Short mmCIF file of C-alpha atoms and ligand atoms in Angstrom, two decimals:
data_model
loop_
_atom_site.label_atom_id
_atom_site.label_comp_id
_atom_site.label_asym_id
_atom_site.label_seq_id
_atom_site.Cartn_x
_atom_site.Cartn_y
_atom_site.Cartn_z
CA MET A 1 102.66 127.83 86.01
CA ARG A 2 106.03 129.27 85.04
CA LEU A 3 108.89 127.47 86.70
CA SER A 4 110.86 130.73 86.91
CA ARG A 5 108.26 131.95 89.43
CA TYR A 6 107.36 128.69 91.14
CA LEU A 7 108.62 127.71 94.60
CA MET A 8 110.06 124.33 93.70
CA PRO A 9 113.45 124.06 95.41
CA THR A 10 114.88 120.90 93.81
CA LEU A 11 118.03 119.28 95.18
CA LYS A 12 120.79 117.73 93.05
CA GLU A 13 122.20 115.51 95.74
CA ASN A 14 120.49 112.83 97.78
CA PRO A 15 119.71 114.20 101.24
CA VAL A 16 121.57 112.10 103.82
CA GLU A 17 118.61 111.84 106.19
CA ALA A 18 116.42 110.06 103.62
CA GLN A 19 116.66 106.28 103.71
CA ILE A 20 113.97 105.29 101.25
CA VAL A 21 113.35 106.36 97.70
CA SER A 22 110.03 108.15 98.22
CA HIS A 23 111.47 110.31 100.99
CA ARG A 24 114.55 111.09 98.89
CA LEU A 25 112.52 111.99 95.83
CA MET A 26 109.97 114.11 97.71
CA LEU A 27 112.81 116.15 99.19
CA ARG A 28 114.76 116.32 95.93
CA ALA A 29 111.69 117.35 93.91
CA GLY A 30 111.01 120.19 96.34
CA MET A 31 107.68 118.76 97.50
CA ILE A 32 108.15 118.73 101.26
CA ARG A 33 110.46 120.13 103.89
CA GLN A 34 110.77 118.89 107.44
CA ALA A 35 109.53 121.39 110.01
CA ALA A 36 110.19 119.19 113.07
CA ALA A 37 110.71 115.43 113.51
CA GLY A 38 107.90 113.73 111.58
CA ILE A 39 106.23 117.05 110.75
CA TYR A 40 106.37 118.54 107.27
CA THR A 41 105.60 121.67 105.34
CA TRP A 42 103.96 120.79 102.05
CA LEU A 43 105.54 122.96 99.38
CA PRO A 44 103.43 123.91 96.34
CA LEU A 45 104.35 120.89 94.18
CA GLY A 46 103.80 118.41 97.02
CA TYR A 47 100.59 120.06 98.10
CA ARG A 48 99.15 119.83 94.57
CA VAL A 49 99.62 116.05 94.65
CA LEU A 50 98.25 115.75 98.17
CA ARG A 51 95.08 117.55 97.05
CA LYS A 52 94.72 115.30 94.00
CA ILE A 53 94.92 112.18 96.16
CA GLU A 54 92.53 113.69 98.68
CA GLN A 55 90.04 114.41 95.89
CA ILE A 56 90.11 110.82 94.61
CA VAL A 57 89.58 109.57 98.16
CA ARG A 58 86.67 111.99 98.55
CA GLU A 59 85.01 111.03 95.27
CA GLU A 60 85.08 107.33 96.13
CA GLN A 61 83.77 107.94 99.65
CA ASP A 62 80.94 109.98 98.20
CA ARG A 63 80.23 107.33 95.57
CA ALA A 64 79.85 104.76 98.36
CA GLY A 65 77.32 107.02 100.06
CA ALA A 66 79.52 108.36 102.86
CA GLN A 67 78.97 111.97 103.94
CA GLU A 68 81.82 114.41 104.50
CA LEU A 69 82.08 116.56 107.61
CA LEU A 70 85.05 118.13 109.36
CA MET A 71 86.00 117.43 112.95
CA PRO A 72 88.54 119.49 114.91
CA THR A 73 92.18 118.50 115.35
CA LEU A 74 91.99 119.30 119.07
CA GLN A 75 89.62 117.13 121.05
CA ASN A 76 88.16 117.25 124.53
CA ALA A 77 90.08 114.79 126.75
CA ASP A 78 86.88 113.99 128.68
CA LEU A 79 85.53 112.07 125.70
CA TRP A 80 88.59 109.84 125.78
CA LYS A 81 88.06 109.23 129.46
CA GLN A 82 84.49 108.14 128.69
CA SER A 83 85.55 105.68 126.02
CA GLY A 84 88.24 104.33 128.32
CA ARG A 85 91.03 105.05 125.85
CA TYR A 86 92.58 108.07 127.60
CA ASP A 87 95.05 105.97 129.56
CA ALA A 88 95.09 103.05 127.14
CA TYR A 89 96.33 105.13 124.21
CA GLY A 90 99.59 105.86 125.98
CA PRO A 91 102.40 108.25 125.06
CA GLU A 92 101.52 108.22 121.37
CA MET A 93 98.71 110.67 122.13
CA LEU A 94 99.71 114.31 122.45
CA ARG A 95 98.04 115.80 125.52
CA ILE A 96 97.69 119.54 125.97
CA LYS A 97 96.25 121.88 128.59
CA ASP A 98 94.64 125.18 127.68
CA ARG A 99 94.94 128.37 129.76
CA HIS A 100 92.00 127.27 131.93
CA ASP A 101 93.80 124.04 132.71
CA ARG A 102 91.33 122.07 130.61
CA GLU A 103 92.73 118.94 129.04
CA LEU A 104 92.77 118.56 125.29
CA VAL A 105 94.33 116.01 122.99
CA TYR A 106 95.52 116.43 119.41
CA GLY A 107 93.41 113.72 117.77
CA PRO A 108 95.33 110.58 116.75
CA THR A 109 91.96 109.33 115.40
CA ALA A 110 88.35 110.44 115.94
CA GLU A 111 86.14 107.60 117.23
CA GLU A 112 85.36 109.57 120.39
CA VAL A 113 84.40 112.81 118.65
CA ILE A 114 82.23 111.14 116.03
CA ASN A 115 80.49 108.88 118.54
CA ASP A 116 79.74 111.94 120.63
CA ILE A 117 78.12 113.54 117.56
CA ALA A 118 76.23 110.34 116.79
CA ARG A 119 74.78 109.88 120.26
CA THR A 120 73.42 113.41 120.30
CA GLU A 121 72.45 113.91 116.65
CA ILE A 122 71.29 110.48 115.41
CA LYS A 123 68.15 109.80 117.37
CA SER A 124 66.02 107.22 115.63
CA TYR A 125 66.51 103.88 113.89
CA LYS A 126 65.06 105.63 110.84
CA GLU A 127 68.23 107.72 110.60
CA THR A 128 70.48 104.70 110.07
CA PRO A 129 72.52 103.57 108.22
CA LYS A 130 75.03 106.42 108.18
CA ILE A 131 78.66 106.66 107.19
CA LEU A 132 80.39 109.90 108.10
CA TYR A 133 83.93 110.79 107.14
CA ASN A 134 86.46 113.56 107.31
CA ILE A 135 89.87 114.24 105.85
CA GLN A 136 91.83 115.84 108.64
CA TRP A 137 95.31 116.06 110.11
CA LYS A 138 96.11 113.62 112.86
CA PHE A 139 98.95 113.55 115.34
CA ARG A 140 100.62 110.44 116.76
CA ASP A 141 103.75 110.91 118.78
CA GLU A 142 105.48 107.97 117.10
CA VAL A 143 108.62 106.80 118.92
CA ARG A 144 110.52 106.69 115.66
CA PRO A 145 109.03 108.91 112.98
CA ARG A 146 110.83 107.94 109.79
CA PHE A 147 110.75 107.48 106.06
CA GLY A 148 109.34 110.96 105.47
CA VAL A 149 105.56 111.00 105.09
CA MET A 150 105.37 107.21 105.53
CA ARG A 151 105.61 107.32 109.29
CA GLY A 152 105.07 110.92 110.26
CA ARG A 153 103.90 112.32 113.55
CA GLU A 154 101.51 114.74 111.86
CA PHE A 155 99.79 113.11 108.88
CA LEU A 156 96.64 113.48 106.79
CA MET A 157 94.05 110.76 107.28
CA LYS A 158 90.68 110.04 105.78
CA ASP A 159 88.68 108.53 108.59
CA ALA A 160 85.15 107.24 108.14
CA TYR A 161 82.77 105.85 110.75
CA SER A 162 79.64 103.78 110.20
CA PHE A 163 76.49 103.62 112.32
CA ASP A 164 74.12 100.69 111.92
CA LEU A 165 71.46 98.78 113.83
CA THR A 166 72.54 95.19 113.27
CA TYR A 167 75.63 93.16 112.57
CA GLU A 168 74.38 92.46 109.01
CA ALA A 169 73.89 96.16 108.32
CA ALA A 170 77.29 96.99 109.81
CA LYS A 171 78.93 94.35 107.64
CA HIS A 172 77.25 95.92 104.61
CA SER A 173 78.80 99.27 105.57
CA TYR A 174 82.14 97.49 105.95
CA ASN A 175 81.71 96.10 102.43
CA LYS A 176 80.96 99.56 101.09
CA MET A 177 84.22 100.92 102.42
CA PHE A 178 86.07 97.76 101.35
CA VAL A 179 84.96 98.21 97.75
CA ALA A 180 85.49 101.99 97.84
CA TYR A 181 89.07 101.32 98.96
CA LEU A 182 89.77 98.92 96.09
CA ARG A 183 88.64 101.66 93.70
CA THR A 184 90.41 104.50 95.50
CA PHE A 185 93.83 102.87 95.50
CA ALA A 186 93.50 101.68 91.90
CA ARG A 187 92.60 105.21 90.79
CA CYS A 188 95.71 106.48 92.58
CA GLY A 189 97.75 104.09 90.43
CA VAL A 190 98.67 101.56 93.08
CA HIS A 191 97.63 97.97 93.59
CA ALA A 192 96.52 97.59 97.22
CA ILE A 193 95.74 94.10 98.52
CA PRO A 194 93.32 93.66 101.42
CA MET A 195 94.87 91.46 104.07
CA LYS A 196 93.50 90.06 107.30
CA ALA A 197 94.81 92.20 110.12
CA SER A 198 94.68 92.61 113.88
CA THR A 199 92.91 95.59 115.38
CA GLY A 200 95.30 97.09 117.96
CA PRO A 201 94.13 100.11 119.97
CA ILE A 202 91.11 100.71 117.69
CA GLY A 203 89.47 97.47 118.83
CA GLY A 204 87.02 95.02 117.24
CA ASP A 205 87.39 91.61 115.69
CA LEU A 206 87.18 92.04 111.91
CA SER A 207 89.78 94.08 110.12
CA HIS A 208 91.66 94.32 106.85
CA GLU A 209 94.75 96.29 106.05
CA PHE A 210 95.16 97.47 102.46
CA ILE A 211 98.76 96.80 101.53
CA VAL A 212 100.82 98.12 98.63
CA LEU A 213 103.70 95.78 97.91
CA ALA A 214 107.08 97.55 97.98
CA GLU A 215 110.57 96.51 99.05
CA THR A 216 110.77 99.37 101.50
CA GLY A 217 107.50 98.46 103.23
CA GLU A 218 107.56 98.24 107.01
CA GLU A 219 105.43 95.10 107.15
CA GLN A 220 106.17 91.53 106.15
CA VAL A 221 103.12 90.23 104.29
CA TYR A 222 101.98 87.02 102.63
CA CYS A 223 99.44 86.61 99.88
CA HIS A 224 98.31 84.50 96.97
CA LYS A 225 99.93 85.80 93.82
CA ASP A 226 96.59 85.95 91.96
CA TYR A 227 95.88 89.12 93.95
CA LEU A 228 98.27 90.94 91.65
CA THR A 229 95.92 90.52 88.70
CA MET A 230 92.50 90.63 90.34
CA GLU A 231 89.96 92.89 88.66
CA ILE A 232 89.03 96.18 90.35
CA PRO A 233 85.26 96.84 90.72
CA SER A 234 83.98 99.27 88.10
CA GLU A 235 82.59 102.72 88.87
CA ASN A 236 79.13 101.39 88.07
CA VAL A 237 79.14 99.05 91.04
CA ASP A 238 75.85 99.22 92.92
CA TYR A 239 76.68 100.01 96.52
CA ASP A 240 73.33 98.69 97.67
CA SER A 241 73.36 95.27 96.08
CA ASP A 242 76.61 94.21 94.43
CA LEU A 243 78.99 94.18 97.32
CA GLU A 244 79.07 90.79 99.06
CA PRO A 245 80.26 88.83 95.97
CA ILE A 246 83.08 91.36 95.49
CA TYR A 247 84.04 91.09 99.15
CA GLN A 248 83.95 87.28 98.92
CA LYS A 249 86.12 87.26 95.83
CA TRP A 250 88.69 89.63 97.33
CA THR A 251 88.90 87.68 100.57
CA SER A 252 88.71 84.17 99.12
CA LEU A 253 92.48 83.82 98.62
CA TYR A 254 95.10 83.82 101.33
CA ALA A 255 96.44 87.24 102.36
CA ALA A 256 97.62 88.17 105.82
CA THR A 257 100.01 90.57 107.62
CA GLU A 258 102.55 89.24 110.25
CA GLU A 259 100.69 89.18 113.23
CA LYS A 260 97.98 87.30 111.33
CA PHE A 261 100.32 84.90 109.52
CA ASP A 262 99.04 81.32 109.81
CA GLU A 263 101.48 78.64 108.77
CA THR A 264 98.98 75.89 107.96
CA GLU A 265 96.84 78.24 105.86
CA ALA A 266 99.90 79.60 104.09
CA LYS A 267 101.13 76.07 103.29
CA LYS A 268 97.90 75.33 101.44
CA VAL A 269 98.74 78.13 99.00
CA GLY A 270 101.94 76.29 98.04
CA ASP A 271 103.98 77.78 95.22
CA ASN A 272 101.45 80.52 94.72
CA LEU A 273 102.36 82.15 98.02
CA LEU A 274 104.04 85.50 97.71
CA SER A 275 106.10 86.71 100.62
CA ALA A 276 106.88 90.40 100.36
CA ARG A 277 107.25 93.71 102.13
CA GLY A 278 104.25 95.98 102.15
CA ILE A 279 103.05 99.48 102.98
CA GLU A 280 99.75 99.80 104.82
CA VAL A 281 97.87 102.59 103.04
CA GLY A 282 94.51 101.94 104.68
CA GLN A 283 92.76 99.85 107.28
CA VAL A 284 89.11 99.01 107.90
CA PHE A 285 87.65 97.81 111.20
CA TYR A 286 84.33 96.41 112.34
CA TYR A 287 84.23 97.13 116.07
CA GLY A 288 80.60 96.38 116.87
CA LYS A 289 79.39 97.90 120.13
CA LYS A 290 82.78 98.83 121.55
CA TYR A 291 82.15 102.58 121.58
CA SER A 292 78.35 102.31 121.87
CA ASN A 293 78.84 100.46 125.14
CA THR A 294 81.31 102.82 126.75
CA MET A 295 79.89 106.05 125.35
CA ASN A 296 76.26 104.96 125.30
CA VAL A 297 75.58 105.50 121.62
CA SER A 298 72.06 104.35 120.89
CA VAL A 299 69.04 105.20 118.78
CA MET A 300 65.36 104.73 119.44
CA GLY A 301 64.14 101.45 117.91
CA GLU A 302 60.78 100.79 116.22
CA ASP A 303 59.40 99.55 119.54
CA GLY A 304 60.51 102.73 121.33
CA LYS A 305 63.37 100.98 123.06
CA PRO A 306 66.99 102.11 122.65
CA ILE A 307 69.26 100.05 120.38
CA LEU A 308 73.03 100.23 120.79
CA ILE A 309 74.76 101.17 117.57
CA GLU A 310 76.92 98.69 115.65
CA GLY A 311 79.99 100.54 114.46
CA GLY A 312 83.01 100.39 112.24
CA CYS A 313 85.83 102.73 111.25
CA TYR A 314 87.78 103.06 108.06
CA GLY A 315 91.08 104.88 107.60
CA ILE A 316 93.24 105.88 104.66
CA GLY A 317 96.67 107.42 105.18
CA VAL A 318 96.30 110.15 102.56
CA SER A 319 99.79 111.58 103.02
CA ARG A 320 101.36 108.11 103.37
CA LEU A 321 99.65 107.10 100.13
CA MET A 322 101.74 109.69 98.30
CA GLY A 323 104.91 107.99 99.53
CA ALA A 324 103.52 104.60 98.54
CA ILE A 325 102.70 105.83 95.03
CA ILE A 326 106.29 107.00 94.60
CA GLU A 327 107.69 103.74 95.99
CA ALA A 328 105.62 101.91 93.39
CA SER A 329 106.33 104.26 90.50
CA HIS A 330 109.79 105.73 89.94
CA ASP A 331 113.04 105.05 88.08
CA ASP A 332 116.67 106.13 88.45
CA ASN A 333 115.85 109.60 87.16
CA GLY A 334 113.00 110.36 89.51
CA ILE A 335 109.27 110.08 90.11
CA ILE A 336 106.83 108.77 87.49
CA TRP A 337 103.41 110.11 88.49
CA PRO A 338 100.28 108.22 87.47
CA GLU A 339 98.25 110.78 85.51
CA SER A 340 95.45 110.80 88.07
CA VAL A 341 97.60 112.33 90.81
CA ALA A 342 100.31 114.15 88.83
CA PRO A 343 100.90 117.73 89.99
CA PHE A 344 100.77 118.88 86.35
CA LYS A 345 99.91 116.86 83.29
CA VAL A 346 102.66 118.23 81.09
CA GLY A 347 105.88 120.21 81.33
CA ILE A 348 107.11 122.45 78.54
CA ILE A 349 110.88 122.64 78.23
CA ASN A 350 112.29 125.51 76.22
CA THR A 351 115.80 124.21 75.52
CA THR A 352 116.98 127.35 73.74
CA VAL A 353 115.88 130.27 75.86
CA GLY A 354 116.75 133.59 74.23
CA LYS A 355 116.23 132.33 70.70
CA GLU A 356 113.23 134.22 69.46
CA GLU A 357 111.56 131.36 67.63
CA ALA A 358 111.80 128.95 70.58
CA ASP A 359 110.68 131.58 73.07
CA LYS A 360 107.71 132.45 70.92
CA ALA A 361 106.65 128.86 70.20
CA SER A 362 106.92 127.73 73.83
CA GLU A 363 105.14 130.84 75.16
CA ASP A 364 102.40 130.30 72.63
CA MET A 365 101.92 126.64 73.53
CA TYR A 366 101.97 127.45 77.24
CA LYS A 367 99.26 130.06 76.85
CA LYS A 368 97.08 127.85 74.67
CA LEU A 369 97.35 124.88 77.01
CA GLN A 370 96.63 127.10 80.02
CA ALA A 371 93.60 128.56 78.26
CA ALA A 372 92.33 125.06 77.50
CA GLY A 373 92.54 124.15 81.19
CA VAL A 374 95.46 121.73 80.82
CA GLU A 375 97.66 121.67 83.92
CA VAL A 376 100.99 122.74 82.53
CA LEU A 377 104.35 123.64 84.06
CA PHE A 378 106.50 125.78 81.76
CA ASP A 379 110.25 125.58 82.32
CA ASP A 380 111.05 129.08 81.09
CA ARG A 381 114.21 129.36 83.19
CA ASP A 382 117.43 130.49 81.58
CA GLU A 383 119.18 127.19 82.30
CA ARG A 384 121.08 124.59 80.31
CA ALA A 385 118.91 122.02 78.52
CA GLY A 386 120.50 119.20 80.52
CA VAL A 387 119.46 120.78 83.81
CA LYS A 388 115.92 121.19 82.54
CA PHE A 389 115.68 117.60 81.34
CA SER A 390 116.79 116.22 84.67
CA THR A 391 114.49 118.53 86.64
CA MET A 392 111.51 117.47 84.54
CA ASP A 393 112.39 113.77 84.87
CA LEU A 394 112.88 114.19 88.62
CA ILE A 395 109.45 115.73 89.24
CA GLY A 396 107.88 113.06 87.04
CA LEU A 397 105.11 114.80 85.09
CA PRO A 398 103.47 112.29 82.72
CA TYR A 399 104.45 114.23 79.58
CA GLN A 400 107.08 116.71 78.42
CA ILE A 401 107.00 118.96 75.40
CA ILE A 402 110.55 119.73 74.33
CA VAL A 403 110.97 122.87 72.27
CA GLY A 404 114.18 124.02 70.55
CA VAL A 405 115.26 125.96 67.53
CA ARG A 406 116.56 122.91 65.70
CA GLY A 407 113.23 121.15 65.81
CA LEU A 408 111.31 124.29 65.05
CA ALA A 409 113.37 124.76 61.89
CA LYS A 410 111.72 121.49 60.75
CA GLY A 411 108.40 122.68 62.14
CA VAL A 412 108.34 120.21 65.06
CA VAL A 413 108.55 119.89 68.82
CA GLU A 414 108.99 116.66 70.74
CA ILE A 415 106.48 115.00 73.08
CA LYS A 416 108.07 112.66 75.59
CA ASN A 417 106.16 110.13 77.65
CA ARG A 418 107.86 110.05 81.07
CA LYS A 419 106.82 106.49 81.85
CA THR A 420 107.68 104.73 78.61
CA GLY A 421 110.37 107.14 77.47
CA GLU A 422 108.68 107.12 74.08
CA ARG A 423 109.21 110.30 72.04
CA LYS A 424 107.45 111.61 69.01
CA GLU A 425 107.88 114.65 66.84
CA VAL A 426 104.77 116.66 66.10
CA SER A 427 103.96 120.19 65.03
CA PRO A 428 103.25 122.67 67.87
CA ALA A 429 99.59 122.66 66.79
CA GLU A 430 99.43 118.88 67.00
CA ALA A 431 101.06 119.02 70.43
CA ILE A 432 98.31 121.33 71.67
CA ASN A 433 95.73 119.08 70.11
CA PHE A 434 97.23 116.01 71.80
CA PHE A 435 96.64 117.52 75.24
CA THR A 436 93.34 119.27 74.61
CA LYS A 437 91.48 116.65 72.58
C1 P5A B 1 90.43 103.98 111.11
C2 P5A B 1 89.96 105.37 110.90
C3 P5A B 1 92.53 104.18 112.47
O1 P5A B 1 93.03 105.10 113.06
N1 P5A B 1 90.39 105.03 113.16
C4 P5A B 1 89.80 105.96 112.24
C5 P5A B 1 91.04 103.96 112.47
N2 P5A B 1 93.21 103.31 111.74
S1 P5A B 1 94.80 103.27 111.57
O2 P5A B 1 95.10 102.08 110.85
O3 P5A B 1 95.45 103.42 112.82
O4 P5A B 1 95.19 104.51 110.69
C6 P5A B 1 94.61 104.67 109.41
C7 P5A B 1 95.68 104.86 108.36
O5 P5A B 1 96.46 106.01 108.66
C8 P5A B 1 97.76 105.83 108.18
N3 P5A B 1 98.74 106.10 109.27
C9 P5A B 1 99.82 106.88 109.12
N4 P5A B 1 100.29 107.59 108.08
C10 P5A B 1 101.43 108.29 108.26
N5 P5A B 1 102.11 108.34 109.42
C11 P5A B 1 101.67 107.64 110.51
N6 P5A B 1 102.35 107.71 111.65
C12 P5A B 1 100.48 106.87 110.38
N7 P5A B 1 99.75 106.10 111.22
C13 P5A B 1 98.71 105.63 110.52
C14 P5A B 1 97.88 104.42 107.68
O6 P5A B 1 97.77 104.40 106.27
C15 P5A B 1 96.69 103.74 108.31
O7 P5A B 1 96.20 102.67 107.52
#
């Protein structure tokens, strides 16, 4: 992509409305713009990152054996009346009437819709276990939408739902999602710690929130400091057999959110207790028969009798995760993207636009990298070098190739690592090789 043609409206100044660093940087890097309170347009740069995160989430759901479908954003209010949550959900749920006066809601979550699918489409015990998920926009009419994508009203969520016959089977599904989450967040470049949590309007009695530690987090959390160095399960983990020991290990130390803070337990941790602020990037729930009971979700058992389904649900705030990644990875100059979610892998900066040699060398590298399938953003604008350096640092691509006539006279360009600041001089051919090897 050529920056001269790209819609990436960066801002020099800090926008006054942004109180936390991720919100500031997403606005300044031209990634999002507010369309209404808590509702955002995702500009091209921001949308590229959102899709990268979404893809990692998808791959890890698939690896754990979950199946992707897509449910609508607008849901039939009758289903919510059946589950008993229509009144209970309160003003956070956006309620709409269509032209026939039929009541709809903009889904804040999708337990009702998926349980309606399950009770009609999953008929026999032989069809369990099943985990179904979708990645879809949700709407919650938060009293105080704030911090940009962290607490939006419209936000992208991955929500998965499990259907099992017994508690043991349901717990196994819970473990699958638990392990998938450890891998998902690690691949996105953040360290998320599972913490005992309460279940709120979703219901159930077993739940963990996955928390990324950050000063700007909305939650006060407590955990054993060994969580910071615990090993993430490998991609070869067997989702049929390896899970309980991993779950045991990751829940063996103390970790709890506020509501679940327990002074006596915390005291036992002694000096190893970490008290910090945290961002909840995901939450998993085992809710048993809560929806099966109210919505009559059952399958035919081996003996021909109906068995009520044991359920769980598993959410990831996909758009919030982007904010959390930035909170965890930035410096004074801007964002530092982990490679896995970076909008482009490398930016080419032509510092001497108009000088034939520099124009030619940077064009040539751009075309070769493009042809090799490397995601590259080429700053071909006729701007001062200083402006280009700060733009590239602000948007945080993992690498920069800096091209100028002075270097080219010696036959070199510079590769800069955004994270470490490390620079090295290499020939243009070596630079191409570095990114294509
Ligand atoms: C789990 C999936 C649920 O809704 N039902 C389906 C369950 N869980 S949850 O914890 O309420 O939400 C899941 C994740 O969504 C993110 N999230 C938000 N992100 C941005 N803005 C919001 N207003 C918002 N509300 C929730 C969180 O990451 C949460 O863990």
